[in-house]
Short mmCIF file of C-alpha atoms in Angstrom, two decimals:
data_model
loop_
_atom_site.label_atom_id
_atom_site.label_comp_id
_atom_site.label_asym_id
_atom_site.label_seq_id
_atom_site.Cartn_x
_atom_site.Cartn_y
_atom_site.Cartn_z
CA MET R 13 29.34 -7.63 -31.59
CA HIS R 14 30.95 -10.76 -30.11
CA ILE R 15 32.23 -10.18 -26.59
CA TYR R 16 35.14 -12.34 -25.48
CA ILE R 17 35.66 -12.49 -21.73
CA TYR R 18 39.14 -13.71 -20.82
CA ASP R 19 39.41 -15.13 -17.33
CA ASP R 20 42.29 -13.69 -15.31
CA TYR R 21 44.32 -16.92 -15.39
CA VAL R 22 44.53 -16.93 -19.19
CA ASN R 23 46.21 -13.52 -19.10
CA THR R 24 49.45 -15.12 -17.93
CA LYS R 25 52.49 -15.87 -20.06
CA LYS R 26 51.73 -19.60 -20.01
CA TYR R 27 48.74 -19.05 -22.28
CA ASP R 28 50.21 -16.41 -24.62
CA ASN R 29 50.66 -18.88 -27.47
CA ALA R 30 47.23 -20.44 -26.98
CA LEU R 31 45.55 -17.02 -27.00
CA ALA R 32 47.48 -16.00 -30.11
CA ARG R 33 46.26 -19.13 -31.92
CA ILE R 34 42.68 -18.56 -30.75
CA GLU R 35 42.73 -14.92 -31.85
CA THR R 36 44.13 -15.83 -35.27
CA ARG R 37 41.41 -18.45 -35.77
CA ILE R 38 38.71 -16.01 -34.63
CA THR R 39 40.01 -13.41 -37.11
CA ASP R 40 40.15 -15.98 -39.94
CA LEU R 41 36.52 -16.89 -39.24
CA GLY R 42 35.47 -13.25 -39.19
CA LEU R 43 34.28 -13.46 -35.59
CA ASN R 44 36.29 -10.55 -34.22
CA GLY R 45 34.86 -8.67 -31.31
CA LYS R 46 35.60 -6.92 -28.08
CA ILE R 47 37.91 -8.49 -25.51
CA ILE R 48 37.30 -7.99 -21.80
CA ARG R 49 40.07 -9.22 -19.52
CA LEU R 50 38.94 -10.16 -16.05
CA GLY R 51 41.22 -8.97 -13.34
CA LEU R 52 40.93 -7.72 -9.84
CA LEU R 53 39.37 -4.46 -10.96
CA GLU R 54 36.89 -5.77 -13.49
CA ASN R 55 33.38 -6.44 -12.22
CA ILE R 56 32.14 -9.28 -14.37
CA ASN R 57 28.46 -8.77 -13.56
CA GLU R 58 28.57 -5.11 -14.55
CA ALA R 59 30.63 -5.79 -17.68
CA VAL R 60 28.29 -8.54 -18.92
CA GLU R 61 25.15 -6.55 -18.13
CA ASN R 62 26.47 -3.51 -20.00
CA GLU R 63 27.39 -5.55 -23.06
CA ILE R 64 24.00 -7.26 -23.14
CA LYS R 65 22.29 -3.86 -22.96
CA ARG R 66 24.47 -2.68 -25.85
CA GLY R 67 23.19 -5.60 -27.92
CA ALA R 68 26.05 -8.12 -27.77
CA LYS R 69 25.65 -10.87 -30.38
CA THR R 70 27.45 -13.48 -28.27
CA ILE R 71 29.10 -13.54 -24.86
CA VAL R 72 32.06 -15.90 -25.06
CA ALA R 73 33.73 -17.36 -21.95
CA VAL R 74 37.43 -17.81 -22.62
CA GLY R 75 38.78 -19.98 -19.81
CA SER R 76 37.59 -22.97 -17.77
CA ASP R 77 34.46 -24.34 -16.06
CA GLN R 78 34.94 -21.60 -13.48
CA THR R 79 34.80 -18.93 -16.19
CA VAL R 80 31.65 -20.47 -17.66
CA ASN R 81 30.03 -20.47 -14.22
CA LYS R 82 30.96 -16.81 -13.59
CA ILE R 83 29.49 -15.71 -16.90
CA ILE R 84 26.30 -17.75 -16.51
CA ASN R 85 25.79 -16.07 -13.14
CA ALA R 86 26.46 -12.66 -14.68
CA ILE R 87 23.93 -13.26 -17.50
CA ILE R 88 21.22 -14.55 -15.17
CA ASN R 89 21.83 -11.69 -12.73
CA ALA R 90 21.46 -9.26 -15.65
CA GLU R 91 18.09 -10.91 -16.39
CA ILE R 92 16.99 -10.57 -12.77
CA ASN R 93 18.23 -6.99 -12.34
CA ASN R 94 16.56 -5.79 -15.53
CA GLN R 95 13.52 -8.10 -15.43
CA MET R 96 14.11 -9.23 -18.99
CA LYS R 97 14.84 -12.46 -20.83
CA VAL R 98 18.37 -12.50 -22.21
CA GLU R 99 18.49 -14.19 -25.61
CA THR R 100 22.20 -13.47 -26.17
CA PRO R 101 23.89 -16.86 -26.49
CA LEU R 102 26.81 -18.05 -24.41
CA GLY R 103 29.84 -19.32 -26.30
CA ILE R 104 32.81 -21.12 -24.75
CA ILE R 105 36.48 -21.27 -25.68
CA PRO R 106 38.20 -23.68 -23.28
CA VAL R 107 41.80 -22.82 -22.46
CA GLY R 108 44.21 -25.19 -20.71
CA ASN R 109 44.23 -28.92 -20.19
CA GLU R 110 42.14 -29.21 -17.04
CA GLY R 111 38.82 -28.05 -15.67
CA ASN R 112 36.99 -27.90 -18.98
CA THR R 113 34.37 -30.59 -18.38
CA ILE R 114 31.44 -28.36 -19.35
CA ALA R 115 32.94 -27.55 -22.77
CA GLU R 116 33.80 -31.22 -23.33
CA THR R 117 30.22 -32.27 -22.55
CA LEU R 118 28.90 -29.60 -24.90
CA GLY R 119 31.11 -30.97 -27.69
CA ILE R 120 33.42 -27.95 -27.78
CA GLY R 121 37.04 -28.69 -28.59
CA ARG R 122 39.91 -26.79 -27.00
CA GLU R 123 41.29 -23.43 -28.04
CA GLU R 124 41.18 -22.81 -31.83
CA GLU R 125 38.84 -25.81 -32.41
CA ALA R 126 36.28 -23.91 -30.34
CA GLY R 127 36.36 -21.14 -32.95
CA ASP R 128 34.80 -23.51 -35.48
CA VAL R 129 31.99 -24.31 -33.03
CA LEU R 130 31.36 -20.57 -32.53
CA SER R 131 31.30 -20.09 -36.28
CA ALA R 132 28.77 -22.92 -36.81
CA ARG R 133 26.56 -21.26 -34.13
CA ARG R 134 24.54 -24.35 -33.26
CA LEU R 135 22.19 -23.09 -30.54
CA GLU R 136 20.57 -25.12 -27.76
CA LYS R 137 18.36 -23.69 -25.04
CA LEU R 138 19.73 -25.37 -21.92
CA ASP R 139 18.33 -25.41 -18.41
CA ILE R 140 20.16 -23.46 -15.73
CA ALA R 141 19.86 -24.65 -12.15
CA GLN R 142 19.87 -22.49 -9.06
CA ALA R 143 21.42 -23.27 -5.67
CA GLY R 144 20.68 -20.60 -3.11
CA ARG R 145 21.52 -17.36 -4.94
CA ASN R 146 24.00 -18.97 -7.31
CA PHE R 147 23.40 -20.55 -10.71
CA PHE R 148 25.05 -23.52 -12.36
CA ILE R 149 24.79 -25.46 -15.59
CA SER R 150 26.37 -28.85 -14.90
CA GLN R 151 26.22 -30.16 -11.34
CA ALA R 152 26.24 -29.42 -7.62
CA ARG R 153 28.48 -31.71 -5.58
CA ILE R 154 28.74 -32.36 -1.83
CA ALA R 155 30.20 -35.02 0.45
CA SER R 156 27.55 -37.44 1.71
CA GLN R 157 28.83 -37.44 5.30
CA GLY R 158 26.42 -35.49 7.46
CA THR R 159 24.27 -34.53 4.50
CA THR R 160 20.49 -34.67 4.59
CA LEU R 161 18.44 -34.16 1.45
CA GLU R 162 14.86 -32.94 1.62
CA ILE R 163 12.88 -33.50 -1.53
CA GLU R 164 10.01 -31.06 -2.08
CA LYS R 165 8.75 -31.59 1.50
CA ASP R 166 7.55 -35.08 0.49
CA TYR R 167 10.46 -37.16 1.68
CA SER R 168 14.02 -36.97 2.95
CA ILE R 169 17.11 -38.98 2.03
CA GLU R 170 19.80 -39.95 4.48
CA ILE R 171 23.06 -41.46 3.27
CA LEU R 172 24.43 -44.07 5.65
CA GLU R 173 27.96 -44.40 4.25
CA PRO R 174 30.65 -41.93 3.14
CA GLY R 175 30.54 -40.97 -0.48
CA GLU R 176 29.53 -38.21 -2.84
CA ILE R 177 26.26 -36.60 -3.86
CA ASN R 178 25.80 -34.96 -7.25
CA VAL R 179 22.76 -32.99 -8.36
CA ILE R 180 23.06 -33.08 -12.14
CA ASN R 181 21.57 -30.86 -14.81
CA LEU R 182 24.13 -31.40 -17.56
CA SER R 183 26.09 -34.57 -16.90
CA VAL R 184 29.86 -34.33 -17.09
CA PHE R 185 30.08 -38.02 -16.18
CA SER R 186 30.81 -40.24 -19.14
CA ASP R 187 29.85 -43.54 -17.47
CA LEU R 188 26.18 -42.98 -16.63
CA PRO R 189 23.85 -45.55 -18.23
CA GLU R 190 21.56 -44.51 -21.07
CA GLU R 191 18.37 -44.84 -18.98
CA ALA R 192 19.79 -42.66 -16.23
CA LYS R 193 21.27 -40.00 -18.48
CA PRO R 194 20.28 -36.50 -17.41
CA ASN R 195 18.79 -34.21 -20.04
CA PRO R 196 19.63 -30.49 -19.67
CA ARG R 197 16.43 -29.56 -21.54
CA ASP R 198 13.79 -31.35 -19.45
CA LYS R 199 13.57 -28.95 -16.46
CA THR R 200 14.43 -31.90 -14.24
CA LEU R 201 17.47 -32.56 -12.06
CA GLU R 202 19.00 -35.97 -11.48
CA LEU R 203 20.26 -36.81 -8.03
CA TYR R 204 23.14 -39.29 -8.21
CA ILE R 205 24.56 -40.68 -4.97
CA LYS R 206 27.66 -42.84 -4.98
CA THR R 207 28.96 -44.28 -1.72
CA LYS R 208 32.35 -45.87 -1.16
CA GLY R 209 32.76 -49.32 -2.62
CA GLY R 210 30.28 -48.51 -5.37
CA ARG R 211 31.19 -49.83 -8.78
CA LYS R 212 30.93 -47.90 -11.99
CA PHE R 213 27.39 -47.09 -12.92
CA SER R 214 27.75 -48.42 -16.42
CA ASN R 215 26.12 -51.82 -15.90
CA LEU R 216 23.31 -50.51 -13.67
CA ASN R 217 23.84 -53.21 -11.11
CA PRO R 218 21.47 -52.34 -8.26
CA SER R 219 23.64 -54.12 -5.70
CA SER R 220 26.42 -51.60 -6.22
CA ASN R 221 26.29 -48.62 -3.87
CA GLN R 222 24.69 -46.13 -6.19
CA SER R 223 21.37 -44.35 -6.16
CA PHE R 224 19.55 -42.28 -8.70
CA PHE R 225 16.51 -40.01 -8.40
CA SER R 226 14.78 -37.58 -10.80
CA LEU R 227 13.37 -34.45 -9.19
CA LYS R 228 12.47 -30.79 -9.65
CA LYS R 229 13.60 -29.32 -6.36
CA LEU R 230 15.53 -30.32 -3.25
CA THR R 231 17.17 -28.82 -0.19
CA ILE R 232 20.68 -29.85 0.86
CA ILE R 233 21.64 -29.57 4.52
CA ASN R 234 25.15 -30.18 5.85
CA GLN R 235 26.71 -28.46 8.87
CA LYS R 236 30.34 -29.10 7.84
CA HIS R 237 30.74 -29.41 4.10
CA PRO R 238 29.92 -26.83 1.38
CA ILE R 239 28.27 -27.51 -1.98
CA ILE R 240 30.53 -27.12 -5.02
CA LEU R 241 28.80 -25.79 -8.13
CA ASP R 242 30.16 -26.50 -11.63
CA ASN R 243 33.39 -27.70 -10.04
CA ALA R 244 34.11 -24.02 -9.42
CA VAL R 245 32.18 -22.25 -6.66
CA GLU R 246 31.61 -23.25 -3.04
CA ILE R 247 28.38 -22.28 -1.30
CA PRO R 248 27.20 -23.03 2.25
CA THR R 249 24.12 -25.06 3.17
CA PRO R 250 21.20 -25.19 3.68
CA ALA R 251 20.61 -24.46 0.03
CA GLU R 252 17.55 -25.05 -2.09
CA ILE R 253 18.33 -26.37 -5.56
CA SER R 254 15.87 -26.07 -8.41
CA VAL R 255 15.84 -25.65 -12.15
CA ASN R 256 13.68 -22.87 -13.53
CA ARG R 257 15.79 -20.82 -15.94
CA SER R 258 17.33 -21.40 -19.35
CA LEU R 259 20.06 -19.96 -21.52
CA ASN R 260 20.97 -20.15 -25.20
CA VAL R 261 24.29 -21.92 -25.49
CA ILE R 262 26.44 -22.54 -28.58
CA VAL R 263 27.22 -26.26 -28.68
CA GLY R 264 29.29 -28.58 -30.85
CA LYS R 265 28.19 -31.48 -33.02
CA GLU R 266 29.82 -33.96 -30.61
CA ARG R 267 27.78 -32.89 -27.56
CA ARG R 268 26.96 -35.65 -25.08
CA PHE R 269 23.22 -35.12 -24.50
CA MET T 16 8.02 -56.56 -16.61
CA PHE T 17 8.94 -59.40 -14.23
CA LYS T 18 6.79 -62.15 -15.71
CA SER T 19 9.04 -63.10 -18.58
CA GLN T 20 12.35 -62.07 -17.15
CA GLY T 21 12.27 -62.19 -13.37
CA ASP T 22 15.76 -60.74 -13.27
CA LYS T 23 16.59 -57.45 -11.59
CA GLU T 24 19.39 -56.72 -14.02
CA LYS T 25 16.95 -56.78 -16.90
CA ILE T 26 14.83 -53.91 -15.59
CA LYS T 27 14.72 -51.26 -18.27
CA GLU T 28 14.06 -47.54 -18.00
CA VAL T 29 14.61 -47.23 -14.29
CA GLU T 30 13.49 -43.85 -12.96
CA THR T 31 14.79 -44.23 -9.42
CA ILE T 32 17.34 -46.44 -7.68
CA ILE T 33 17.42 -46.37 -3.88
CA GLY T 34 20.80 -47.96 -3.17
CA PRO T 35 21.74 -50.15 -0.17
CA SER T 36 23.29 -47.30 1.83
CA ILE T 37 20.31 -44.98 1.42
CA LYS T 38 17.41 -44.36 3.81
CA VAL T 39 14.32 -42.65 2.42
CA LYS T 40 11.73 -41.30 4.86
CA GLY T 41 8.37 -39.91 3.76
CA ASN T 42 5.99 -40.23 0.87
CA PHE T 43 7.80 -41.24 -2.29
CA ASN T 44 5.72 -40.76 -5.43
CA GLY T 45 7.12 -41.81 -8.80
CA GLN T 46 5.95 -42.24 -12.37
CA GLY T 47 8.36 -44.88 -13.62
CA ASN T 48 10.16 -48.02 -12.47
CA ILE T 49 11.77 -47.99 -9.03
CA VAL T 50 14.50 -50.21 -7.59
CA VAL T 51 14.82 -50.34 -3.79
CA GLU T 52 17.92 -51.91 -2.25
CA GLY T 53 18.06 -49.72 0.86
CA ILE T 54 15.68 -48.58 3.60
CA LEU T 55 12.33 -46.94 2.95
CA GLU T 56 9.93 -45.65 5.62
CA GLY T 57 6.55 -44.06 4.83
CA SER T 58 4.88 -44.84 1.52
CA LEU T 59 5.93 -45.75 -2.00
CA LYS T 60 3.62 -45.12 -4.92
CA THR T 61 4.36 -45.34 -8.64
CA ASN T 62 2.61 -45.85 -11.96
CA GLY T 63 5.50 -48.07 -12.96
CA ASP T 64 7.01 -51.24 -11.52
CA VAL T 65 8.81 -51.79 -8.22
CA PHE T 66 11.78 -54.05 -7.62
CA ILE T 67 12.59 -54.67 -3.96
CA GLY T 68 16.01 -56.23 -3.51
CA ASP T 69 16.80 -59.10 -1.17
CA LYS T 70 18.46 -56.87 1.43
CA ALA T 71 15.97 -53.99 1.31
CA LYS T 72 14.01 -53.06 4.43
CA ILE T 73 10.68 -51.40 3.83
CA ALA T 74 8.35 -50.05 6.51
CA ALA T 75 5.85 -48.55 4.12
CA THR T 76 2.74 -49.10 2.10
CA ILE T 77 3.49 -49.88 -1.54
CA GLU T 78 1.37 -49.18 -4.62
CA ALA T 79 2.62 -50.04 -8.10
CA ARG T 80 1.77 -51.64 -11.44
CA GLU T 81 3.93 -54.75 -11.02
CA ALA T 82 6.33 -55.79 -8.26
CA ARG T 83 9.11 -58.21 -7.49
CA ILE T 84 9.70 -58.46 -3.76
CA GLY T 85 12.84 -60.02 -2.30
CA GLY T 86 13.41 -58.10 0.94
CA GLU T 87 11.54 -57.31 4.14
CA VAL T 88 8.29 -55.39 3.84
CA MET T 89 6.23 -54.20 6.81
CA GLY T 90 3.13 -52.65 5.32
CA ASN T 91 0.36 -53.30 2.85
CA VAL T 92 1.22 -53.95 -0.79
CA LYS T 93 -1.24 -53.08 -3.56
CA ILE T 94 -0.22 -54.16 -7.06
CA LYS T 95 -2.40 -53.66 -10.15
CA LYS T 96 -0.99 -56.56 -12.13
CA TYR T 97 1.65 -59.20 -11.43
CA MET T 98 3.41 -59.62 -8.09
CA GLU T 99 6.38 -61.92 -7.68
CA VAL T 100 7.43 -62.85 -4.13
CA VAL T 101 10.82 -64.53 -4.13
CA GLY T 102 12.19 -66.95 -1.52
CA THR T 103 14.07 -64.32 0.46
CA ALA T 104 11.01 -62.08 0.97
CA LYS T 105 9.40 -61.41 4.37
CA ILE T 106 6.09 -59.62 4.07
CA PHE T 107 4.18 -58.50 7.16
CA GLY T 108 1.04 -56.89 5.77
CA ASP T 109 -1.87 -57.44 3.43
CA ILE T 110 -1.25 -57.91 -0.27
CA GLU T 111 -3.51 -57.21 -3.24
CA CYS T 112 -2.75 -58.04 -6.87
CA SER T 113 -4.27 -59.63 -9.97
CA SER T 114 -1.60 -62.25 -10.59
CA LEU T 115 0.74 -63.77 -7.97
CA SER T 116 3.72 -66.05 -7.64
CA ILE T 117 5.28 -67.02 -4.30
CA GLU T 118 8.58 -68.88 -4.19
CA ARG T 119 9.33 -71.51 -1.55
CA GLY T 120 10.95 -69.97 1.53
CA ALA T 121 9.08 -66.67 1.37
CA ILE T 122 7.23 -65.49 4.48
CA LEU T 123 3.82 -63.89 4.05
CA ASN T 124 1.91 -62.86 7.16
CA GLY T 125 -1.20 -61.01 6.05
CA LYS T 126 -4.36 -61.18 4.05
CA CYS T 127 -4.07 -61.93 0.35
CA THR T 128 -6.70 -60.56 -2.02
CA MET T 129 -6.76 -61.31 -5.72
CA ILE T 130 -8.37 -58.60 -7.85
CA PRO T 131 -9.34 -59.11 -11.50
CA ASP T 132 -7.11 -57.48 -14.10
CA LYS T 133 -9.27 -54.63 -15.43
CA LYS T 134 -8.18 -55.01 -19.06
CA GLU T 135 -8.86 -58.76 -19.11
CA GLU T 136 -12.29 -58.19 -17.59
CA ILE T 137 -13.29 -55.81 -20.39
CA LYS T 138 -12.11 -58.29 -23.06
CA SER T 139 -14.20 -61.16 -21.68
#
């Protein structure tokens, strides 16, 4: 059975029409399933774990990047708690105009268009990164001020100007050059540092204030600023970031990797 | 890589870029091409090529396949093939390579050793 998990924000009047269109499309495509509405009382980890144990065919995140992140964490936690490999794929139906960068990168159109992607069921095994006890699929972001990066005990990186640090698994940036494009299937993370005054990365001009590293593991330390995972969850530092898990994800033809 | 082009913007397949506002401390080991425009302290080793920008400051030993050096390097440089030292470079350390070009204005304080290119040696 397909399990549709509606984030709590989509259960508001604003999205009634969008949900109605999505549900009609899902019915037309014969992809009906069970709907779980997240609210204050619903424990997402428990709900996802139970549905996986019952043999769910697909777990579908209906919402935003934040919803996708919550469900990825729930699936991976179900793997850890039960010491098993979850093969159930993750599907995504983005709802709303903002905060859907993961779906866009995966080539999934909004609302009813996403139904067609679910129906085509194009599967990709994508890497899932871990930061502390949390998991993420796209990137971890932190301000560069006061941040020290330790790379696998071999070397450390200090950033001398204000800016932003991104540890990327699946790139939601559209202006990275071809040679620096992260691959979410290579078990490698890309560290992208952009300091103020840096130009766009598109022409790979080394004199612009941008840096790029490929690595397997790093530790981020910052006394003041948190790390933001998937544009959704804040976690404190120090945090070790690595990539050692994977998840089947339903992707669209227009995916950007 | 640098022989025919000699232009930093033409470097292809860059694995790592250390930008001008970045300081790297420790032992940096890479597999591909590396661009350094910032500060590096420790050691730098790669199977690929190294491009050291005009404003880079390196206090490290360097080992690479080919290199183009434009900044300040304090440490020994060991290059398997071609090494290009441009006019803005200041090198305080010994260098070793199989093919070398030094532009007018460059400073080189150290011993220079030319080693035969292994592939060419086998051919002859």
